[in-house]
JSON list of C-alpha atoms and ligand atoms in Angstrom, two decimals:
[
{"chain": "A", "resi": 3, "resn": "MET", "atom": "CA", "xyz": [20.36, 7.14, 20.69]},
{"chain": "A", "resi": 4, "resn": "ILE", "atom": "CA", "xyz": [24.12, 7.68, 20.57]},
{"chain": "A", "resi": 5, "resn": "VAL", "atom": "CA", "xyz": [26.28, 5.05, 21.41]},
{"chain": "A", "resi": 6, "resn": "SER", "atom": "CA", "xyz": [29.17, 6.70, 22.95]},
{"chain": "A", "resi": 7, "resn": "LYS", "atom": "CA", "xyz": [30.70, 4.02, 25.00]},
{"chain": "A", "resi": 8, "resn": "SER", "atom": "CA", "xyz": [30.80, 0.15, 24.69]},
{"chain": "A", "resi": 9, "resn": "ASP", "atom": "CA", "xyz": [32.73, -2.16, 26.92]},
{"chain": "A", "resi": 10, "resn": "PHE", "atom": "CA", "xyz": [32.93, -5.87, 27.06]},
{"chain": "A", "resi": 11, "resn": "VAL", "atom": "CA", "xyz": [32.18, -6.60, 30.86]},
{"chain": "A", "resi": 12, "resn": "LYS", "atom": "CA", "xyz": [32.13, -10.56, 31.33]},
{"chain": "A", "resi": 13, "resn": "SER", "atom": "CA", "xyz": [31.48, -13.84, 30.22]},
{"chain": "A", "resi": 14, "resn": "SER", "atom": "CA", "xyz": [29.32, -16.07, 32.21]},
{"chain": "A", "resi": 15, "resn": "SER", "atom": "CA", "xyz": [28.71, -19.69, 32.01]},
{"chain": "A", "resi": 16, "resn": "ALA", "atom": "CA", "xyz": [25.68, -19.41, 34.05]},
{"chain": "A", "resi": 17, "resn": "VAL", "atom": "CA", "xyz": [22.93, -16.97, 35.22]},
{"chain": "A", "resi": 18, "resn": "ASP", "atom": "CA", "xyz": [24.10, -16.49, 38.41]},
{"chain": "A", "resi": 19, "resn": "GLN", "atom": "CA", "xyz": [27.55, -15.33, 37.37]},
{"chain": "A", "resi": 20, "resn": "CYS", "atom": "CA", "xyz": [25.98, -12.64, 35.25]},
{"chain": "A", "resi": 21, "resn": "PRO", "atom": "CA", "xyz": [26.33, -8.88, 36.58]},
{"chain": "A", "resi": 22, "resn": "THR", "atom": "CA", "xyz": [24.19, -7.77, 39.58]},
{"chain": "A", "resi": 23, "resn": "ASP", "atom": "CA", "xyz": [24.33, -3.87, 39.30]},
{"chain": "A", "resi": 24, "resn": "ASN", "atom": "CA", "xyz": [20.61, -3.61, 38.28]},
{"chain": "A", "resi": 25, "resn": "ARG", "atom": "CA", "xyz": [21.02, -2.45, 35.00]},
{"chain": "A", "resi": 26, "resn": "TRP", "atom": "CA", "xyz": [18.70, -3.70, 32.28]},
{"chain": "A", "resi": 27, "resn": "ASP", "atom": "CA", "xyz": [19.76, -6.49, 29.81]},
{"chain": "A", "resi": 28, "resn": "PHE", "atom": "CA", "xyz": [19.01, -6.38, 26.13]},
{"chain": "A", "resi": 29, "resn": "ALA", "atom": "CA", "xyz": [19.63, -9.81, 24.86]},
{"chain": "A", "resi": 30, "resn": "PHE", "atom": "CA", "xyz": [20.12, -11.21, 21.39]},
{"chain": "A", "resi": 31, "resn": "ILE", "atom": "CA", "xyz": [19.47, -14.95, 20.41]},
{"chain": "A", "resi": 32, "resn": "GLY", "atom": "CA", "xyz": [19.15, -16.93, 17.39]},
{"chain": "A", "resi": 33, "resn": "ARG", "atom": "CA", "xyz": [20.46, -19.91, 15.35]},
{"chain": "A", "resi": 34, "resn": "SER", "atom": "CA", "xyz": [24.20, -19.95, 14.93]},
{"chain": "A", "resi": 35, "resn": "ASN", "atom": "CA", "xyz": [25.29, -18.37, 11.75]},
{"chain": "A", "resi": 36, "resn": "VAL", "atom": "CA", "xyz": [21.97, -15.87, 11.73]},
{"chain": "A", "resi": 37, "resn": "GLY", "atom": "CA", "xyz": [24.30, -12.75, 12.19]},
{"chain": "A", "resi": 38, "resn": "LYS", "atom": "CA", "xyz": [24.20, -12.19, 15.79]},
{"chain": "A", "resi": 39, "resn": "SER", "atom": "CA", "xyz": [27.78, -11.34, 16.35]},
{"chain": "A", "resi": 40, "resn": "SER", "atom": "CA", "xyz": [27.75, -8.64, 13.35]},
{"chain": "A", "resi": 41, "resn": "LEU", "atom": "CA", "xyz": [24.45, -7.17, 14.55]},
{"chain": "A", "resi": 42, "resn": "ILE", "atom": "CA", "xyz": [26.00, -6.54, 18.06]},
{"chain": "A", "resi": 43, "resn": "ASN", "atom": "CA", "xyz": [29.05, -5.24, 16.46]},
{"chain": "A", "resi": 44, "resn": "MET", "atom": "CA", "xyz": [26.97, -2.87, 14.36]},
{"chain": "A", "resi": 45, "resn": "LEU", "atom": "CA", "xyz": [24.94, -1.63, 17.33]},
{"chain": "A", "resi": 46, "resn": "CYS", "atom": "CA", "xyz": [27.93, -0.91, 19.22]},
{"chain": "A", "resi": 47, "resn": "ASN", "atom": "CA", "xyz": [29.72, 0.54, 16.38]},
{"chain": "A", "resi": 48, "resn": "ARG", "atom": "CA", "xyz": [32.55, -1.53, 17.13]},
{"chain": "A", "resi": 49, "resn": "ILE", "atom": "CA", "xyz": [34.35, -3.92, 14.43]},
{"chain": "A", "resi": 50, "resn": "ALA", "atom": "CA", "xyz": [34.92, -6.83, 16.70]},
{"chain": "A", "resi": 51, "resn": "LEU", "atom": "CA", "xyz": [33.30, -6.27, 20.08]},
{"chain": "A", "resi": 52, "resn": "ALA", "atom": "CA", "xyz": [31.30, -9.78, 19.75]},
{"chain": "A", "resi": 53, "resn": "LYS", "atom": "CA", "xyz": [33.31, -12.23, 17.88]},
{"chain": "A", "resi": 54, "resn": "VAL", "atom": "CA", "xyz": [32.17, -13.02, 14.32]},
{"chain": "A", "resi": 55, "resn": "SER", "atom": "CA", "xyz": [32.70, -16.73, 14.45]},
{"chain": "A", "resi": 56, "resn": "ALA", "atom": "CA", "xyz": [33.74, -19.19, 11.91]},
{"chain": "A", "resi": 57, "resn": "THR", "atom": "CA", "xyz": [32.79, -22.11, 14.62]},
{"chain": "A", "resi": 58, "resn": "PRO", "atom": "CA", "xyz": [29.29, -21.90, 15.01]},
{"chain": "A", "resi": 59, "resn": "GLY", "atom": "CA", "xyz": [27.89, -22.74, 18.30]},
{"chain": "A", "resi": 60, "resn": "LYS", "atom": "CA", "xyz": [31.18, -23.49, 20.01]},
{"chain": "A", "resi": 61, "resn": "THR", "atom": "CA", "xyz": [30.73, -20.71, 22.68]},
{"chain": "A", "resi": 62, "resn": "GLN", "atom": "CA", "xyz": [28.12, -21.47, 25.49]},
{"chain": "A", "resi": 63, "resn": "LEU", "atom": "CA", "xyz": [28.62, -18.41, 27.38]},
{"chain": "A", "resi": 64, "resn": "ILE", "atom": "CA", "xyz": [26.67, -15.44, 28.28]},
{"chain": "A", "resi": 65, "resn": "ASN", "atom": "CA", "xyz": [28.58, -12.34, 27.06]},
{"chain": "A", "resi": 66, "resn": "HIS", "atom": "CA", "xyz": [27.53, -8.99, 28.85]},
{"chain": "A", "resi": 67, "resn": "PHE", "atom": "CA", "xyz": [28.51, -5.42, 27.13]},
{"chain": "A", "resi": 68, "resn": "LEU", "atom": "CA", "xyz": [27.91, -2.30, 28.92]},
{"chain": "A", "resi": 69, "resn": "ILE", "atom": "CA", "xyz": [26.62, 0.35, 26.70]},
{"chain": "A", "resi": 70, "resn": "ASN", "atom": "CA", "xyz": [26.90, 4.13, 27.63]},
{"chain": "A", "resi": 71, "resn": "ASP", "atom": "CA", "xyz": [27.30, 2.91, 31.25]},
{"chain": "A", "resi": 72, "resn": "LYS", "atom": "CA", "xyz": [23.59, 2.32, 31.27]},
{"chain": "A", "resi": 73, "resn": "PHE", "atom": "CA", "xyz": [22.52, -0.84, 29.99]},
{"chain": "A", "resi": 74, "resn": "TYR", "atom": "CA", "xyz": [23.66, -4.38, 28.90]},
{"chain": "A", "resi": 75, "resn": "ILE", "atom": "CA", "xyz": [23.67, -5.82, 25.45]},
{"chain": "A", "resi": 76, "resn": "VAL", "atom": "CA", "xyz": [23.88, -9.52, 26.13]},
{"chain": "A", "resi": 77, "resn": "ASP", "atom": "CA", "xyz": [25.25, -11.84, 23.50]},
{"chain": "A", "resi": 78, "resn": "LEU", "atom": "CA", "xyz": [23.43, -15.21, 24.38]},
{"chain": "A", "resi": 79, "resn": "PRO", "atom": "CA", "xyz": [24.72, -18.70, 22.93]},
{"chain": "A", "resi": 80, "resn": "GLY", "atom": "CA", "xyz": [23.10, -19.86, 19.62]},
{"chain": "A", "resi": 81, "resn": "TYR", "atom": "CA", "xyz": [20.39, -22.38, 19.46]},
{"chain": "A", "resi": 82, "resn": "GLY", "atom": "CA", "xyz": [19.69, -25.08, 17.18]},
{"chain": "A", "resi": 83, "resn": "TYR", "atom": "CA", "xyz": [22.71, -26.63, 15.73]},
{"chain": "A", "resi": 84, "resn": "ALA", "atom": "CA", "xyz": [23.36, -29.18, 18.22]},
{"chain": "A", "resi": 85, "resn": "LYS", "atom": "CA", "xyz": [20.87, -31.75, 17.65]},
{"chain": "A", "resi": 86, "resn": "VAL", "atom": "CA", "xyz": [17.19, -32.03, 16.19]},
{"chain": "A", "resi": 87, "resn": "SER", "atom": "CA", "xyz": [14.51, -33.26, 18.41]},
{"chain": "A", "resi": 88, "resn": "LYS", "atom": "CA", "xyz": [11.11, -34.01, 18.17]},
{"chain": "A", "resi": 89, "resn": "SER", "atom": "CA", "xyz": [10.58, -32.01, 21.25]},
{"chain": "A", "resi": 90, "resn": "VAL", "atom": "CA", "xyz": [12.80, -28.82, 20.55]},
{"chain": "A", "resi": 91, "resn": "LYS", "atom": "CA", "xyz": [11.29, -26.88, 23.32]},
{"chain": "A", "resi": 92, "resn": "GLU", "atom": "CA", "xyz": [12.92, -29.40, 25.86]},
{"chain": "A", "resi": 93, "resn": "ASP", "atom": "CA", "xyz": [15.94, -28.91, 24.05]},
{"chain": "A", "resi": 94, "resn": "PHE", "atom": "CA", "xyz": [17.19, -25.48, 24.30]},
{"chain": "A", "resi": 95, "resn": "GLN", "atom": "CA", "xyz": [20.40, -25.69, 26.22]},
{"chain": "A", "resi": 96, "resn": "LYS", "atom": "CA", "xyz": [20.16, -25.26, 29.85]},
{"chain": "A", "resi": 97, "resn": "ILE", "atom": "CA", "xyz": [21.96, -22.02, 29.94]},
{"chain": "A", "resi": 98, "resn": "ILE", "atom": "CA", "xyz": [19.77, -20.36, 27.64]},
{"chain": "A", "resi": 99, "resn": "LYS", "atom": "CA", "xyz": [16.63, -21.58, 29.37]},
{"chain": "A", "resi": 100, "resn": "SER", "atom": "CA", "xyz": [17.65, -20.65, 32.83]},
{"chain": "A", "resi": 101, "resn": "TYR", "atom": "CA", "xyz": [18.97, -17.19, 31.70]},
{"chain": "A", "resi": 102, "resn": "ILE", "atom": "CA", "xyz": [15.45, -16.27, 30.02]},
{"chain": "A", "resi": 103, "resn": "LEU", "atom": "CA", "xyz": [13.53, -17.69, 32.98]},
{"chain": "A", "resi": 104, "resn": "GLU", "atom": "CA", "xyz": [15.71, -16.55, 35.56]},
{"chain": "A", "resi": 105, "resn": "ARG", "atom": "CA", "xyz": [17.16, -13.20, 34.75]},
{"chain": "A", "resi": 106, "resn": "GLU", "atom": "CA", "xyz": [15.03, -10.81, 36.38]},
{"chain": "A", "resi": 107, "resn": "SER", "atom": "CA", "xyz": [16.68, -7.73, 34.77]},
{"chain": "A", "resi": 108, "resn": "MET", "atom": "CA", "xyz": [16.05, -8.77, 30.99]},
{"chain": "A", "resi": 109, "resn": "ALA", "atom": "CA", "xyz": [14.01, -5.96, 29.56]},
{"chain": "A", "resi": 110, "resn": "CYS", "atom": "CA", "xyz": [13.90, -7.57, 25.96]},
{"chain": "A", "resi": 111, "resn": "LEU", "atom": "CA", "xyz": [15.07, -10.57, 24.24]},
{"chain": "A", "resi": 112, "resn": "PHE", "atom": "CA", "xyz": [15.72, -9.99, 20.69]},
{"chain": "A", "resi": 113, "resn": "VAL", "atom": "CA", "xyz": [15.14, -13.08, 18.59]},
{"chain": "A", "resi": 114, "resn": "LEU", "atom": "CA", "xyz": [17.12, -13.08, 15.33]},
{"chain": "A", "resi": 115, "resn": "VAL", "atom": "CA", "xyz": [16.04, -14.80, 12.26]},
{"chain": "A", "resi": 116, "resn": "ASP", "atom": "CA", "xyz": [17.64, -14.71, 8.65]},
{"chain": "A", "resi": 117, "resn": "SER", "atom": "CA", "xyz": [15.36, -12.73, 6.44]},
{"chain": "A", "resi": 118, "resn": "ARG", "atom": "CA", "xyz": [15.86, -15.01, 3.50]},
{"chain": "A", "resi": 119, "resn": "HIS", "atom": "CA", "xyz": [14.57, -18.17, 5.21]},
{"chain": "A", "resi": 120, "resn": "GLU", "atom": "CA", "xyz": [11.19, -19.58, 5.54]},
{"chain": "A", "resi": 121, "resn": "PRO", "atom": "CA", "xyz": [9.95, -19.54, 9.03]},
{"chain": "A", "resi": 122, "resn": "GLN", "atom": "CA", "xyz": [11.75, -22.51, 10.86]},
{"chain": "A", "resi": 123, "resn": "LYS", "atom": "CA", "xyz": [10.37, -24.71, 13.33]},
{"chain": "A", "resi": 124, "resn": "ILE", "atom": "CA", "xyz": [12.94, -24.14, 16.03]},
{"chain": "A", "resi": 125, "resn": "ASP", "atom": "CA", "xyz": [12.43, -20.38, 15.95]},
{"chain": "A", "resi": 126, "resn": "LEU", "atom": "CA", "xyz": [8.66, -20.52, 16.14]},
{"chain": "A", "resi": 127, "resn": "GLU", "atom": "CA", "xyz": [8.68, -22.93, 18.93]},
{"chain": "A", "resi": 128, "resn": "PHE", "atom": "CA", "xyz": [11.26, -20.83, 20.69]},
{"chain": "A", "resi": 129, "resn": "MET", "atom": "CA", "xyz": [8.94, -17.77, 20.44]},
{"chain": "A", "resi": 130, "resn": "GLN", "atom": "CA", "xyz": [5.94, -19.83, 21.45]},
{"chain": "A", "resi": 131, "resn": "PHE", "atom": "CA", "xyz": [8.04, -20.77, 24.72]},
{"chain": "A", "resi": 132, "resn": "LEU", "atom": "CA", "xyz": [8.65, -17.19, 25.23]},
{"chain": "A", "resi": 133, "resn": "GLY", "atom": "CA", "xyz": [5.25, -16.50, 25.06]},
{"chain": "A", "resi": 134, "resn": "GLU", "atom": "CA", "xyz": [4.00, -18.88, 27.36]},
{"chain": "A", "resi": 135, "resn": "ASN", "atom": "CA", "xyz": [6.47, -17.65, 29.77]},
{"chain": "A", "resi": 136, "resn": "GLY", "atom": "CA", "xyz": [5.61, -14.06, 29.32]},
{"chain": "A", "resi": 137, "resn": "ILE", "atom": "CA", "xyz": [8.99, -12.98, 28.39]},
{"chain": "A", "resi": 138, "resn": "PRO", "atom": "CA", "xyz": [9.19, -9.69, 26.36]},
{"chain": "A", "resi": 139, "resn": "PHE", "atom": "CA", "xyz": [10.63, -10.18, 22.91]},
{"chain": "A", "resi": 140, "resn": "ALA", "atom": "CA", "xyz": [11.04, -8.82, 19.36]},
{"chain": "A", "resi": 141, "resn": "ILE", "atom": "CA", "xyz": [12.01, -10.42, 16.07]},
{"chain": "A", "resi": 142, "resn": "ILE", "atom": "CA", "xyz": [15.21, -9.14, 14.14]},
{"chain": "A", "resi": 143, "resn": "PHE", "atom": "CA", "xyz": [15.04, -10.12, 10.54]},
{"chain": "A", "resi": 144, "resn": "THR", "atom": "CA", "xyz": [18.73, -10.14, 9.64]},
{"chain": "A", "resi": 145, "resn": "LYS", "atom": "CA", "xyz": [21.05, -9.80, 6.36]},
{"chain": "A", "resi": 146, "resn": "ALA", "atom": "CA", "xyz": [18.24, -7.85, 4.62]},
{"chain": "A", "resi": 147, "resn": "ASP", "atom": "CA", "xyz": [20.88, -6.53, 2.14]},
{"chain": "A", "resi": 148, "resn": "LYS", "atom": "CA", "xyz": [20.92, -10.35, 0.80]},
{"chain": "A", "resi": 149, "resn": "LEU", "atom": "CA", "xyz": [17.41, -9.78, -0.76]},
{"chain": "A", "resi": 150, "resn": "THR", "atom": "CA", "xyz": [15.80, -7.28, -3.26]},
{"chain": "A", "resi": 151, "resn": "GLU", "atom": "CA", "xyz": [13.17, -5.02, -1.87]},
{"chain": "A", "resi": 152, "resn": "LYS", "atom": "CA", "xyz": [10.45, -7.20, -3.41]},
{"chain": "A", "resi": 153, "resn": "GLN", "atom": "CA", "xyz": [11.79, -10.51, -2.16]},
{"chain": "A", "resi": 154, "resn": "LEU", "atom": "CA", "xyz": [12.29, -8.91, 1.28]},
{"chain": "A", "resi": 155, "resn": "ALA", "atom": "CA", "xyz": [8.63, -7.75, 1.45]},
{"chain": "A", "resi": 156, "resn": "GLU", "atom": "CA", "xyz": [7.43, -11.35, 0.39]},
{"chain": "A", "resi": 157, "resn": "SER", "atom": "CA", "xyz": [9.67, -12.86, 3.01]},
{"chain": "A", "resi": 158, "resn": "LEU", "atom": "CA", "xyz": [8.35, -10.81, 5.77]},
{"chain": "A", "resi": 159, "resn": "GLU", "atom": "CA", "xyz": [4.68, -11.22, 4.61]},
{"chain": "A", "resi": 160, "resn": "ARG", "atom": "CA", "xyz": [5.40, -15.01, 4.52]},
{"chain": "A", "resi": 161, "resn": "TYR", "atom": "CA", "xyz": [6.72, -14.62, 8.21]},
{"chain": "A", "resi": 162, "resn": "ARG", "atom": "CA", "xyz": [3.64, -12.63, 9.33]},
{"chain": "A", "resi": 163, "resn": "THR", "atom": "CA", "xyz": [1.41, -14.96, 7.86]},
{"chain": "A", "resi": 164, "resn": "ARG", "atom": "CA", "xyz": [2.81, -17.81, 9.62]},
{"chain": "A", "resi": 165, "resn": "MET", "atom": "CA", "xyz": [3.05, -16.02, 13.14]},
{"chain": "A", "resi": 166, "resn": "LEU", "atom": "CA", "xyz": [-0.59, -14.93, 12.88]},
{"chain": "A", "resi": 167, "resn": "GLU", "atom": "CA", "xyz": [-1.31, -18.85, 12.81]},
{"chain": "A", "resi": 168, "resn": "GLU", "atom": "CA", "xyz": [-0.33, -18.71, 16.56]},
{"chain": "A", "resi": 169, "resn": "TRP", "atom": "CA", "xyz": [-0.08, -15.24, 17.51]},
{"chain": "A", "resi": 170, "resn": "GLU", "atom": "CA", "xyz": [-3.05, -12.69, 17.77]},
{"chain": "A", "resi": 171, "resn": "GLU", "atom": "CA", "xyz": [-0.74, -10.18, 16.29]},
{"chain": "A", "resi": 172, "resn": "MET", "atom": "CA", "xyz": [2.67, -9.81, 14.87]},
{"chain": "A", "resi": 173, "resn": "PRO", "atom": "CA", "xyz": [5.23, -9.24, 17.38]},
{"chain": "A", "resi": 174, "resn": "GLN", "atom": "CA", "xyz": [7.31, -6.01, 17.38]},
{"chain": "A", "resi": 175, "resn": "TYR", "atom": "CA", "xyz": [10.17, -6.60, 14.72]},
{"chain": "A", "resi": 176, "resn": "PHE", "atom": "CA", "xyz": [13.06, -4.91, 13.01]},
{"chain": "A", "resi": 177, "resn": "VAL", "atom": "CA", "xyz": [14.64, -5.41, 9.67]},
{"chain": "A", "resi": 178, "resn": "THR", "atom": "CA", "xyz": [18.37, -5.12, 9.73]},
{"chain": "A", "resi": 179, "resn": "SER", "atom": "CA", "xyz": [21.42, -5.39, 7.82]},
{"chain": "A", "resi": 180, "resn": "SER", "atom": "CA", "xyz": [24.65, -5.34, 9.49]},
{"chain": "A", "resi": 181, "resn": "ALA", "atom": "CA", "xyz": [26.63, -5.32, 5.96]},
{"chain": "A", "resi": 182, "resn": "HIS", "atom": "CA", "xyz": [24.65, -2.04, 5.03]},
{"chain": "A", "resi": 183, "resn": "SER", "atom": "CA", "xyz": [24.19, -0.52, 8.56]},
{"chain": "A", "resi": 184, "resn": "VAL", "atom": "CA", "xyz": [20.44, -0.93, 8.21]},
{"chain": "A", "resi": 185, "resn": "GLY", "atom": "CA", "xyz": [18.03, -0.92, 11.18]},
{"chain": "A", "resi": 186, "resn": "ARG", "atom": "CA", "xyz": [20.59, 0.41, 13.65]},
{"chain": "A", "resi": 187, "resn": "ASP", "atom": "CA", "xyz": [18.69, 3.45, 14.77]},
{"chain": "A", "resi": 188, "resn": "GLU", "atom": "CA", "xyz": [15.47, 1.71, 15.08]},
{"chain": "A", "resi": 189, "resn": "VAL", "atom": "CA", "xyz": [16.87, -0.95, 17.37]},
{"chain": "A", "resi": 190, "resn": "LEU", "atom": "CA", "xyz": [18.61, 1.41, 19.42]},
{"chain": "A", "resi": 191, "resn": "ASN", "atom": "CA", "xyz": [15.79, 3.74, 19.76]},
{"chain": "A", "resi": 192, "resn": "TYR", "atom": "CA", "xyz": [13.48, 0.88, 20.66]},
{"chain": "A", "resi": 193, "resn": "ILE", "atom": "CA", "xyz": [16.15, -0.01, 23.33]},
{"chain": "A", "resi": 194, "resn": "ASP", "atom": "CA", "xyz": [15.98, 3.73, 24.35]},
{"chain": "A", "resi": 195, "resn": "SER", "atom": "CA", "xyz": [12.21, 3.66, 24.73]},
{"chain": "A", "resi": 196, "resn": "VAL", "atom": "CA", "xyz": [12.17, 0.46, 26.74]},
{"chain": "A", "resi": 197, "resn": "CYS", "atom": "CA", "xyz": [14.53, 2.08, 29.13]},
{"chain": "A", "resi": 198, "resn": "LYS", "atom": "CA", "xyz": [12.57, 4.90, 29.49]},
{"chain": "A", "resi": 199, "resn": "ASP", "atom": "CA", "xyz": [9.24, 3.27, 29.73]},
{"chain": "A", "resi": 200, "resn": "LEU", "atom": "CA", "xyz": [10.95, 1.06, 32.50]},
{"chain": "A", "resi": 201, "resn": "GLU", "atom": "CA", "xyz": [12.38, 4.07, 34.42]},
{"chain": "A", "resi": 202, "resn": "ASP", "atom": "CA", "xyz": [8.67, 5.57, 34.28]},
{"chain": "A", "resi": 203, "resn": "ALA", "atom": "CA", "xyz": [7.16, 2.69, 35.88]},
{"chain": "A", "resi": 204, "resn": "ASN", "atom": "CA", "xyz": [10.05, 3.03, 38.44]},
{"chain": "A", "resi": 205, "resn": "VAL", "atom": "CA", "xyz": [10.77, -0.65, 38.38]},
{"chain": "B", "resi": 306, "resn": "GDP", "atom": "P1", "xyz": [26.64, -15.51, 14.43]},
{"chain": "B", "resi": 306, "resn": "GDP", "atom": "O1", "xyz": [26.93, -17.04, 14.39]},
{"chain": "B", "resi": 306, "resn": "GDP", "atom": "O2", "xyz": [25.05, -15.40, 14.55]},
{"chain": "B", "resi": 306, "resn": "GDP", "atom": "O3", "xyz": [27.15, -14.56, 15.51]},
{"chain": "B", "resi": 306, "resn": "GDP", "atom": "O4", "xyz": [26.64, -14.67, 12.93]},
{"chain": "B", "resi": 306, "resn": "GDP", "atom": "P2", "xyz": [28.07, -13.96, 12.37]},
{"chain": "B", "resi": 306, "resn": "GDP", "atom": "O5", "xyz": [27.83, -12.31, 12.79]},
{"chain": "B", "resi": 306, "resn": "GDP", "atom": "O6", "xyz": [29.18, -14.64, 12.80]},
{"chain": "B", "resi": 306, "resn": "GDP", "atom": "O7", "xyz": [27.68, -13.98, 10.79]},
{"chain": "B", "resi": 306, "resn": "GDP", "atom": "C1", "xyz": [27.63, -15.00, 10.28]},
{"chain": "B", "resi": 306, "resn": "GDP", "atom": "C2", "xyz": [28.00, -14.97, 8.70]},
{"chain": "B", "resi": 306, "resn": "GDP", "atom": "O8", "xyz": [26.93, -13.90, 8.00]},
{"chain": "B", "resi": 306, "resn": "GDP", "atom": "C3", "xyz": [29.28, -14.31, 8.57]},
{"chain": "B", "resi": 306, "resn": "GDP", "atom": "O9", "xyz": [29.87, -14.61, 7.52]},
{"chain": "B", "resi": 306, "resn": "GDP", "atom": "C4", "xyz": [29.01, -12.75, 8.45]},
{"chain": "B", "resi": 306, "resn": "GDP", "atom": "O10", "xyz": [29.84, -12.05, 7.62]},
{"chain": "B", "resi": 306, "resn": "GDP", "atom": "C5", "xyz": [27.67, -13.07, 7.66]},
{"chain": "B", "resi": 306, "resn": "GDP", "atom": "N1", "xyz": [26.64, -11.80, 7.85]},
{"chain": "B", "resi": 306, "resn": "GDP", "atom": "C6", "xyz": [26.37, -11.45, 9.06]},
{"chain": "B", "resi": 306, "resn": "GDP", "atom": "N2", "xyz": [25.61, -10.31, 9.08]},
{"chain": "B", "resi": 306, "resn": "GDP", "atom": "C7", "xyz": [25.27, -9.95, 7.67]},
{"chain": "B", "resi": 306, "resn": "GDP", "atom": "C8", "xyz": [24.46, -9.21, 6.89]},
{"chain": "B", "resi": 306, "resn": "GDP", "atom": "O11", "xyz": [23.79, -8.06, 7.59]},
{"chain": "B", "resi": 306, "resn": "GDP", "atom": "N3", "xyz": [24.64, -9.21, 5.54]},
{"chain": "B", "resi": 306, "resn": "GDP", "atom": "C9", "xyz": [25.53, -10.15, 4.78]},
{"chain": "B", "resi": 306, "resn": "GDP", "atom": "N4", "xyz": [25.41, -9.98, 3.52]},
{"chain": "B", "resi": 306, "resn": "GDP", "atom": "N5", "xyz": [25.99, -11.05, 5.70]},
{"chain": "B", "resi": 306, "resn": "GDP", "atom": "C10", "xyz": [26.17, -10.85, 6.95]}
]
């Protein structure tokens, strides 16, 4: 898919303020500093469409960017910085939870994880929550340029092994580097294919 147009549309502080024009949302979420703004900017071909933030977790807004006048890329607030709790599941900010559970036009939620890190409890519990609620999602491993090819393969294998303790199969995933423009076509083509499937399904 070629991104010929990307426009910031609005910031919403609640799901009922989000755009209501029936275009599909492709949303991006992850722990703060995972590289979400950089990834969105890479996908949209823009240097600073989404702010690359120096103050983690400050913004609690849902940001909609309209791509090719066709679908939205949605920048969700980061999770996992505010507090550590024994029941993390209950702790995802209200705004995230209500967006995920109530946004009917959300086609896919991309969960970003840093490819260098061991599987993190908060990410695993978050994906468990998505699974329990039947939310379509895919994993995006970020900052792949920070690892050698061998380290990256080991890290992905470690993640897969951990996921398979709870999941029947490894969810759809992508490996990206915003610094080296890796994974851009794969993510955009996936978005394109999901859009086509949804159109074909006539929903
Ligand atoms: P956010 O808080 O999740 O939106 O993360 P940012 O996009 O603001 O990135 C956090 C930090 O990681 C910044 O210093 C970025 O320059 C850096 N970063 C993000 N993506 C990459 C990447 O693909 N490779 C490298 N080497 N650094 C990255």
